[in-house]
Amino acid sequence: MAASQLISHEDVLAEELRDPEFRAEWERTALARWLAVEVAHYRAEHDLSQRALAERLGVHQSDVARMESGEHTPSLERLVRVANGLDIELMIDIRPQRKEPKLPKKRALEGGSFALGGCEVVLATA
């Protein structure tokens, strides 16, 4: 089969997203898929096995495998552990789709930050 006859990933995904059930599952797993890509990329970039990364994160190797599967939505605690263990910065911005973003212009609430797992978690509201 010639390369010109192959269907692109984007075209296949666009077709699948027309199905409401598939779209709902795709949206539900977005954070898990994002984390899977980030963890796998970090591991490859640093030439780490799943076991070595698990030791760095203070989890079991099976936890790293689950993260990389992209099927399990991570908890806030898991995201904090990953940010701390990989020494990366994560920002969580949650807002209703119908609202224009306002938080970048706002300061964090007084007392709206706390330490968790060696990281500082900042909460802000608009």
Coordinates of C-alpha atoms in Angstrom, one line a residue:
M1 CA 0.0 0.0 0.0
A2 CA 1.3 3.4 -0.9
A3 CA 1.8 6.0 1.8
S4 CA -0.6 8.3 -0.1
Q5 CA -3.3 5.8 0.5
L6 CA -2.9 5.7 4.3
I7 CA -5.4 7.6 6.5
S8 CA -3.8 10.1 8.9
H9 CA -4.1 9.8 12.6
E10 CA -5.9 13.2 12.7
D11 CA -8.5 12.0 10.1
V12 CA -9.2 8.8 12.0
L13 CA -9.6 10.7 15.3
A14 CA -11.8 13.3 13.7
E15 CA -14.1 10.5 12.4
E16 CA -14.1 8.7 15.8
L17 CA -15.0 12.0 17.7
R18 CA -18.2 12.2 15.8
D19 CA -19.5 9.3 18.0
P20 CA -20.8 10.9 21.2
E21 CA -19.8 8.0 23.4
F22 CA -16.2 8.0 22.0
R23 CA -16.1 11.8 22.4
A24 CA -17.2 11.6 26.0
E25 CA -14.5 8.9 26.8
W26 CA -11.9 10.9 24.9
E27 CA -12.6 14.0 27.0
R28 CA -12.8 12.0 30.2
T29 CA -9.4 10.6 29.7
A30 CA -7.7 13.8 28.5
L31 CA -5.7 14.4 31.7
A32 CA -4.7 10.8 31.9
R33 CA -3.5 10.8 28.3
W34 CA -1.6 14.0 28.9
L35 CA 0.2 12.6 32.0
A36 CA 1.0 9.4 30.1
V37 CA 2.8 11.3 27.3
E38 CA 4.6 13.5 29.8
V39 CA 5.8 10.6 32.0
A40 CA 6.8 8.4 29.0
H41 CA 8.6 11.4 27.4
Y42 CA 10.5 12.2 30.6
R43 CA 11.5 8.6 31.1
A44 CA 12.8 8.3 27.5
E45 CA 14.6 11.6 27.7
H46 CA 16.3 10.6 30.9
D47 CA 16.9 7.0 29.8
L48 CA 15.0 5.6 32.9
S49 CA 13.3 2.3 33.2
Q50 CA 9.8 2.2 34.7
R51 CA 11.4 0.8 37.9
A52 CA 14.0 3.6 38.1
L53 CA 11.3 6.3 37.6
A54 CA 9.1 4.6 40.2
E55 CA 11.9 4.8 42.7
R56 CA 12.3 8.5 41.9
L57 CA 8.6 9.1 42.4
G58 CA 8.3 6.8 45.5
V59 CA 5.8 4.6 43.9
H60 CA 5.7 1.0 42.6
Q61 CA 6.7 0.2 39.0
S62 CA 3.1 -0.9 38.3
D63 CA 2.0 2.7 39.2
V64 CA 4.3 4.1 36.5
A65 CA 2.9 1.5 34.0
R66 CA -0.6 2.7 34.9
M67 CA 0.3 6.3 34.5
E68 CA 1.8 5.5 31.1
S69 CA -1.3 3.6 30.0
G70 CA -3.3 6.8 29.9
E71 CA -6.4 5.1 31.2
H72 CA -6.5 6.2 34.8
T73 CA -7.3 9.8 35.7
P74 CA -4.6 11.0 38.2
S75 CA -5.5 12.4 41.5
L76 CA -4.2 15.8 42.7
E77 CA -1.9 13.9 45.0
R78 CA -0.5 11.9 42.1
L79 CA 0.1 15.1 40.1
V80 CA 1.9 16.6 43.1
R81 CA 4.1 13.5 43.4
V82 CA 5.0 13.6 39.7
A83 CA 5.8 17.3 39.8
N84 CA 8.0 16.9 42.8
G85 CA 9.7 13.7 41.7
L86 CA 10.4 15.0 38.2
D87 CA 11.2 18.5 39.5
I88 CA 8.7 20.0 37.0
E89 CA 6.1 22.8 37.3
L90 CA 2.5 22.0 36.8
M91 CA -0.4 24.5 36.8
I92 CA -4.0 23.5 37.1
D93 CA -6.5 26.0 35.7
I94 CA -10.1 24.9 35.9
R95 CA -12.9 27.1 34.6
P96 CA -16.3 26.6 32.9
Q97 CA -16.0 26.6 29.2
R98 CA -18.5 29.4 28.8
K99 CA -16.3 31.8 30.9
E100 CA -13.5 33.9 29.7
P101 CA -10.3 33.2 31.6
K102 CA -9.7 35.7 34.4
L103 CA -7.2 34.1 36.7
P104 CA -3.9 35.2 35.1
K105 CA -4.9 38.7 36.1
K106 CA -5.8 37.8 39.7
R107 CA -3.6 37.1 42.6
A108 CA -3.9 34.0 44.7
L109 CA -6.3 34.2 47.6
E110 CA -4.9 35.0 51.0
G111 CA -4.1 31.7 52.5
G112 CA -5.0 30.0 49.2
S113 CA -1.7 28.1 49.0
F114 CA -0.5 25.1 50.9
A115 CA 2.3 22.6 50.9
L116 CA 1.6 19.1 49.7
G117 CA 4.2 16.4 49.0
G118 CA 7.1 18.8 48.9
C119 CA 5.3 21.1 46.5
E120 CA 3.4 24.4 46.9
V121 CA -0.1 24.2 45.6
V122 CA -1.7 27.6 44.9
L123 CA -5.4 28.1 44.6
A124 CA -6.9 31.2 43.0
T125 CA -10.4 32.2 42.1
A126 CA -12.0 34.9 40.0

